[in-house]
């Protein structure tokens, strides 16, 4: 127990001694701690850095390999695209060549064919020249014709004039005015007058009526069978041998005029002619040309055409109808007639006062 | 009565004479009726007031009624009255149609006497002349087949007047022209082109051109009647109006489509028309000039065909010679149509020295509005394609600014590519003139001038710029001499 009390009395001294002994170390403890911490931290840092470096290298390698893979893939694509573009460019260039040729051909052949156009213009100008020539010829021809017609007209006029003045022709005794003896040769008019037929006044040509008179006919009119001879046979002709009749008898018989009977002399249509003549005589005397119809029903449908004098608006002419002394009681102002102051003539007193009313038109 | 008709050329106290003549128309003696009708006709012919008096005096119904009945002298006289009344104005013609004269006239067309037919056709022609309704009334009365029959009659006067009536009917509208064609008129008209009578040819050609002008189909039908190349002989006729009507016919055919123009060119029509233009003067030339314009307007090949037929010198002669403005305008238009297609065409027009003439016409104050407009358009069209520099140079000097712009533009297009032209441009003083032009900065003209200036080295441009001598003198003044 004493030790315990001793120990307990020393407890605090031990404790403090413990503390003081350990405290010595304390002064260096922090230094040492700090040093240790520094060393450790530096070492740890190195460790981790080395680890990170290692990781970094690994990541680089991985990325390197991954990127190269990607790049190669991309490159393949680019190569493909470039190849494709190159091919397409080639095709395009070839297509352009073809289109160039084709378009040039098309325009030159179909749209504007220069040579064809040149030909066409040449053909047009040739046609123009031909037409111009033809028209010139036509105009010349017309002129010539007109000149000819004019000349002919002149000629005809002059000839007509010459025919009218034919009396101016020179005779053997008297030289005419165009044939003066002092001239070397006669005037052209003189020659014209000589050539031309004298003009006579033309009688109006009466149209000859076809004569159906029987007496002008011969029994047989053929010229071959009985040629009418105008020349008489010679007087001292030797008598023909043979049983021939006297020539005068023969001719007399041959050319005996026809002596037709009364029945034959009349024309065959004499009844018709007589009717015509009668009709003509009646027509002269006719007042009305329309045929007479016995019944009113025959001219039921014909429109009544009033005569001009009744159908015109203007009243009938009073000349010749109204007498000077005719009285018109309707026109009187008052109802009564004039009073006769002086005695009238015997003749006039009877006017209007006849015994009978017959003949008066009311 | 006869003395009454003899001195009727003097208008006789208006309506007093109508009431005198009216009862004479109803006289018993036929000669008096005819003479009275003739007197009325001559009165109405003279003056349209008298014609109106005839209409107001109710004479027409009486005439129409007796036209159907009487003998041929009366018919001729009555048709003469109808013609004389109908020719003055559409209202009078309408009055004639209203009193039913057309049917009786058409009946007269079937008469045997050619004089009656002629008078009736004349009256019908005058009525149809005024407007489309009256023509339609004439056609409805059934006149057209009878007119075609009249054309085939041997009398020349009847043919003439029937052709003129057909021309008057068909000129108003395509339907009327189609009616005339359906009646078979074209074949007969085409045959009559060869007839030697010139008045007949006038009317026939006029009728054909009135038919052909309305549409392509009608023009093709006229062409199918084989009028080419016979029509070209009519271009050499002595009568001026035959030439004019022949040119009109060809123009009406050419104006529809390029194919028809091609046909005319292939038949040598262009050369014939050009010769015809050369031989005429004045208004006769006008249809020929227009025909060339229409042909050239269709396509550049046809324009080239016109050029090689020597059309351009002829047109420029017309342009300078003619006194009338409308013919000049037509010639300017035609030249514009020829030159507007390609540089070749423009060159062909420019070498004949027509451009200065056109410019003068445009600038002159005496030219009419129409002429100025047309010459301006022609100049513009030709200049836009012209690369022939010698012809363009005079324009630099006298042209107004709106045309100058185009001229300078053309120079700016040609000069960069042609060295000889550049040299010529400088030596002829063109560059100098271009420098003197004042242009607003930023305008098209300025750009053109700029591009021209770029074709030349700077010293030359500066040399020719205005006021260069002054700047040189200033330099002399300010120069310090080298004292050695």
XYZ file of N, CA, C and O in Angstrom, chain A residues 155-247:
372
model
N -54.987 54.259 -188.805
C -55.138 53.836 -190.200
C -56.605 53.819 -190.612
O -56.978 54.312 -191.670
N -57.409 53.227 -189.727
C -58.824 53.112 -190.069
C -59.464 54.468 -190.179
O -60.262 54.731 -191.101
N -59.088 55.357 -189.244
C -59.650 56.704 -189.317
C -59.272 57.384 -190.623
O -60.093 58.007 -191.301
N -57.985 57.230 -190.967
C -57.527 57.884 -192.197
C -58.218 57.289 -193.414
O -58.621 58.022 -194.331
N -58.370 55.974 -193.379
C -59.049 55.353 -194.512
C -60.482 55.832 -194.612
O -60.989 56.114 -195.707
N -61.134 55.918 -193.462
C -62.506 56.408 -193.472
C -62.572 57.826 -194.009
O -63.445 58.180 -194.820
N -61.622 58.637 -193.560
C -61.566 60.023 -194.046
C -61.352 60.047 -195.550
O -62.000 60.808 -196.286
N -60.459 59.168 -196.007
C -60.192 59.118 -197.451
C -61.431 58.685 -198.207
O -61.747 59.202 -199.275
N -62.150 57.725 -197.617
C -63.364 57.273 -198.289
C -64.379 58.398 -198.377
O -65.046 58.561 -199.401
N -64.451 59.194 -197.321
C -65.434 60.286 -197.351
C -65.042 61.362 -198.352
O -65.907 61.975 -198.965
N -63.733 61.592 -198.482
C -63.299 62.665 -199.384
C -62.759 62.109 -200.680
O -61.758 62.584 -201.215
N -63.400 61.055 -201.136
C -62.907 60.389 -202.325
C -62.939 61.270 -203.572
O -62.183 61.072 -204.517
N -63.823 62.277 -203.511
C -63.968 63.141 -204.679
C -62.730 63.989 -204.928
O -62.604 64.642 -205.941
N -61.820 64.027 -203.923
C -60.612 64.829 -204.105
C -59.557 64.108 -204.928
O -58.467 64.623 -205.131
N -59.904 62.914 -205.399
C -58.946 62.162 -206.208
C -58.694 62.901 -207.518
O -59.588 63.513 -208.080
N -57.445 62.812 -207.983
C -57.150 63.525 -209.244
C -57.583 62.681 -210.428
O -57.521 61.457 -210.406
N -58.043 63.339 -211.428
C -58.433 62.645 -212.655
C -57.350 62.858 -213.710
O -56.336 63.499 -213.441
N -57.614 62.311 -214.928
C -56.647 62.508 -216.006
C -56.537 63.975 -216.398
O -55.467 64.493 -216.671
N -57.675 64.644 -216.417
C -57.664 66.044 -216.853
C -57.194 66.973 -215.740
O -56.352 67.836 -215.955
N -57.784 66.794 -214.596
C -57.526 67.756 -213.519
C -56.732 67.071 -212.410
O -57.206 66.115 -211.815
N -55.528 67.552 -212.144
C -54.825 66.949 -211.002
C -55.468 67.403 -209.703
O -55.824 68.568 -209.542
N -55.635 66.519 -208.811
C -56.284 66.843 -207.541
C -55.376 67.668 -206.644
O -54.222 67.942 -206.956
N -55.915 68.074 -205.470
C -55.115 68.953 -204.603
C -53.904 68.239 -204.033
O -52.915 68.862 -203.675
N -53.974 66.909 -203.910
C -52.819 66.197 -203.364
C -51.832 65.811 -204.438
O -50.821 65.197 -204.158
N -52.128 66.123 -205.657
C -51.278 65.674 -206.755
C -50.848 66.864 -207.602
O -50.994 66.878 -208.811
N -50.355 67.835 -206.914
C -49.976 69.053 -207.635
C -48.882 68.748 -208.655
O -47.987 67.949 -208.370
N -48.967 69.332 -209.888
C -47.968 69.044 -210.920
C -46.579 69.548 -210.560
O -45.590 69.138 -211.130
N -46.496 70.445 -209.553
C -45.190 70.975 -209.182
C -44.465 70.082 -208.199
O -43.344 70.340 -207.837
N -45.144 69.052 -207.739
C -44.460 68.152 -206.803
C -43.728 67.092 -207.570
O -44.100 66.718 -208.669
N -42.716 66.582 -206.925
C -41.977 65.499 -207.572
C -42.820 64.242 -207.610
O -42.849 63.510 -208.572
N -43.442 63.958 -206.485
C -44.296 62.771 -206.448
C -45.537 63.095 -205.638
O -45.502 64.001 -204.812
N -46.593 62.353 -205.914
C -47.858 62.729 -205.260
C -47.802 62.510 -203.746
O -47.047 61.708 -203.221
N -48.637 63.266 -203.080
C -48.771 63.198 -201.620
C -49.281 61.804 -201.220
O -50.050 61.196 -201.983
N -48.911 61.286 -200.088
C -49.427 59.977 -199.665
C -50.944 59.903 -199.634
O -51.530 58.845 -199.864
N -51.602 61.034 -199.363
C -53.060 61.025 -199.359
C -53.612 60.634 -200.713
O -54.635 59.970 -200.832
N -52.892 61.086 -201.735
C -53.316 60.778 -203.086
C -53.327 59.277 -203.299
O -54.287 58.692 -203.807
N -52.252 58.630 -202.834
C -52.170 57.176 -202.989
C -53.263 56.491 -202.199
O -53.875 55.513 -202.649
N -53.514 57.046 -200.997
C -54.557 56.449 -200.158
C -55.906 56.563 -200.845
O -56.702 55.613 -200.884
N -56.162 57.765 -201.424
C -57.433 57.973 -202.114
C -57.569 57.018 -203.281
O -58.666 56.547 -203.580
N -56.447 56.733 -203.915
C -56.527 55.801 -205.041
C -56.881 54.405 -204.590
O -57.610 53.682 -205.246
N -56.339 54.028 -203.421
C -56.530 52.634 -202.998
C -57.922 52.375 -202.478
O -58.396 51.249 -202.499
N -58.573 53.428 -202.006
C -59.707 53.196 -201.136
C -61.003 53.190 -201.925
O -61.134 53.827 -202.967
N -61.999 52.473 -201.398
C -63.279 52.390 -202.078
C -64.113 53.583 -201.661
O -64.168 53.898 -200.479
N -64.822 54.225 -202.580
C -65.592 55.410 -202.184
C -66.743 55.049 -201.257
O -67.311 53.966 -201.332
N -67.052 55.978 -200.367
C -68.055 55.731 -199.348
C -69.404 56.148 -199.870
O -69.596 57.254 -200.344
N -70.341 55.241 -199.796
C -71.712 55.606 -200.156
C -72.557 55.503 -198.905
O -72.254 54.738 -198.002
N -73.609 56.275 -198.891
C -74.491 56.214 -197.736
C -75.203 54.891 -197.739
O -75.826 54.525 -198.722
N -75.083 54.217 -196.623
C -75.670 52.885 -196.592
C -77.167 52.982 -196.461
O -77.670 53.677 -195.600
N -77.876 52.273 -197.367
C -79.330 52.230 -197.214
C -79.643 51.290 -196.077
O -78.928 50.314 -195.855
N -80.704 51.587 -195.329
C -81.055 50.650 -194.249
C -81.412 49.301 -194.844
O -82.271 49.203 -195.718
N -80.717 48.295 -194.350
C -80.891 46.982 -194.953
C -82.250 46.419 -194.561
O -82.525 46.248 -193.388
N -83.061 46.188 -195.557
C -84.376 45.608 -195.278
C -84.197 44.111 -195.190
O -83.654 43.479 -196.102
N -84.695 43.603 -194.093
C -84.515 42.160 -193.919
C -85.456 41.465 -194.889
O -86.672 41.631 -194.846
N -84.874 40.662 -195.743
C -85.703 40.073 -196.777
C -86.545 38.969 -196.187
O -86.053 38.059 -195.540
N -87.844 39.077 -196.449
C -88.726 38.069 -195.900
C -88.671 36.829 -196.730
O -88.600 36.857 -197.946
N -88.749 35.781 -196.016
C -88.673 34.508 -196.691
C -89.971 34.293 -197.461
O -91.045 34.187 -196.889
N -89.866 34.267 -198.763
C -91.053 34.246 -199.606
C -91.568 32.821 -199.755
O -90.876 31.952 -200.279
N -92.772 32.620 -199.257
C -93.308 31.272 -199.387
C -94.298 31.180 -200.540
O -95.162 30.317 -200.577
N -94.147 32.123 -201.415
C -95.069 32.126 -202.550
C -94.769 30.929 -203.457
O -93.629 30.678 -203.815
N -95.817 30.241 -203.792
C -95.612 29.018 -204.569
C -95.118 29.308 -205.977
O -94.452 28.488 -206.598
N -95.492 30.473 -206.486
C -95.141 30.740 -207.884
C -93.651 30.905 -208.083
O -93.177 30.811 -209.218
N -92.899 31.138 -207.043
C -91.459 31.291 -207.251
C -90.745 29.952 -207.204
O -89.537 29.890 -207.327
N -91.468 28.927 -206.992
C -90.801 27.629 -206.915
C -90.819 26.929 -208.254
O -91.755 27.026 -209.024
N -89.801 26.244 -208.467
C -89.798 25.335 -209.614
C -90.279 23.988 -209.147
O -90.299 23.697 -207.977
N -90.636 23.181 -210.073
C -91.131 21.864 -209.693
C -90.066 21.065 -208.971
O -90.326 20.379 -208.004
N -88.835 21.185 -209.476
C -87.757 20.472 -208.794
C -86.629 21.433 -208.602
O -86.136 22.045 -209.556
N -86.219 21.644 -207.391
C -85.283 22.744 -207.162
C -83.831 22.313 -207.126
O -82.948 23.120 -206.892
N -83.570 21.059 -207.319
C -82.173 20.640 -207.257
C -81.410 21.200 -208.432
O -81.870 21.135 -209.573
N -80.255 21.745 -208.160
C -79.485 22.386 -209.234
C -78.932 21.367 -210.204
O -78.630 21.685 -211.346
N -78.802 20.175 -209.683
C -78.186 19.178 -210.555
C -79.156 18.691 -211.629
O -78.777 18.424 -212.768
N -80.434 18.612 -211.251
C -81.365 18.034 -212.224
C -81.763 19.057 -213.280
O -81.773 18.742 -214.462
N -82.086 20.260 -212.856
C -82.486 21.264 -213.842
C -81.694 22.534 -213.598
O -82.164 23.442 -212.946
N -80.507 22.614 -214.086
C -79.750 23.847 -213.887
C -80.408 24.986 -214.632
O -80.610 24.864 -215.854
N -80.807 26.027 -213.951
C -81.414 27.156 -214.674
C -80.330 27.872 -215.458
O -79.366 28.375 -214.883
N -80.491 27.879 -216.701
C -79.432 28.471 -217.509
C -79.738 29.936 -217.748
O -80.849 30.299 -218.103
N -78.743 30.759 -217.496
C -78.921 32.182 -217.790
C -78.507 32.510 -219.207
O -78.934 33.488 -219.789
N -77.611 31.689 -219.681
C -77.129 31.955 -221.059
C -78.042 31.220 -222.038
O -78.294 30.020 -221.883
N -78.515 31.936 -222.963
C -79.380 31.297 -223.972
C -78.523 30.441 -224.896
O -77.357 30.753 -225.119
N -79.088 29.396 -225.398
C -78.301 28.564 -226.316
C -78.048 29.319 -227.632
O -78.798 30.205 -227.999
N -76.955 28.987 -228.300
C -76.614 29.716 -229.535
C -77.708 29.496 -230.598
O -78.377 28.467 -230.626
N -77.811 30.492 -231.452
C -78.922 30.504 -232.406
C -78.742 29.437 -233.487
O -79.634 28.680 -233.822
N -77.511 29.382 -234.004
C -77.316 28.497 -235.165
C -76.758 27.159 -234.778
O -75.850 26.646 -235.406
N -77.291 26.649 -233.751
C -76.739 25.348 -233.309
C -77.255 24.283 -234.241
O -78.419 24.243 -234.607
N -76.367 23.393 -234.523
C -76.732 22.303 -235.401
C -77.717 21.408 -234.681
O -77.563 21.122 -233.508
N -78.696 21.026 -235.434
C -79.709 20.164 -234.819
C -79.071 18.827 -234.468
O -78.392 18.188 -235.255
N -79.321 18.415 -233.231
C -78.734 17.111 -232.833
C -79.452 16.009 -233.588
O -80.662 16.040 -233.796
N -78.650 15.032 -233.929
C -79.249 13.934 -234.647
C -80.068 13.090 -233.698
O -79.634 12.812 -232.583
N -81.175 12.645 -234.167
C -81.957 11.763 -233.318
C -83.352 12.305 -233.114
O -83.698 13.399 -233.530
N -84.180 11.530 -232.444
C -85.592 11.917 -232.267
C -85.739 12.940 -231.151
O -86.323 12.673 -230.100
N -85.160 14.083 -231.384
C -85.242 15.127 -230.356
C -86.274 16.136 -230.743
O -86.456 16.453 -231.900
N -86.908 16.607 -229.716
C -87.902 17.631 -229.968
C -87.216 18.962 -230.192
O -86.036 19.143 -229.911
N -88.028 19.896 -230.625
C -87.498 21.236 -230.848
C -87.027 21.810 -229.519
O -87.731 21.724 -228.491
N -85.844 22.463 -229.555
C -85.231 22.899 -228.302
C -86.072 23.974 -227.620
O -86.185 24.004 -226.385
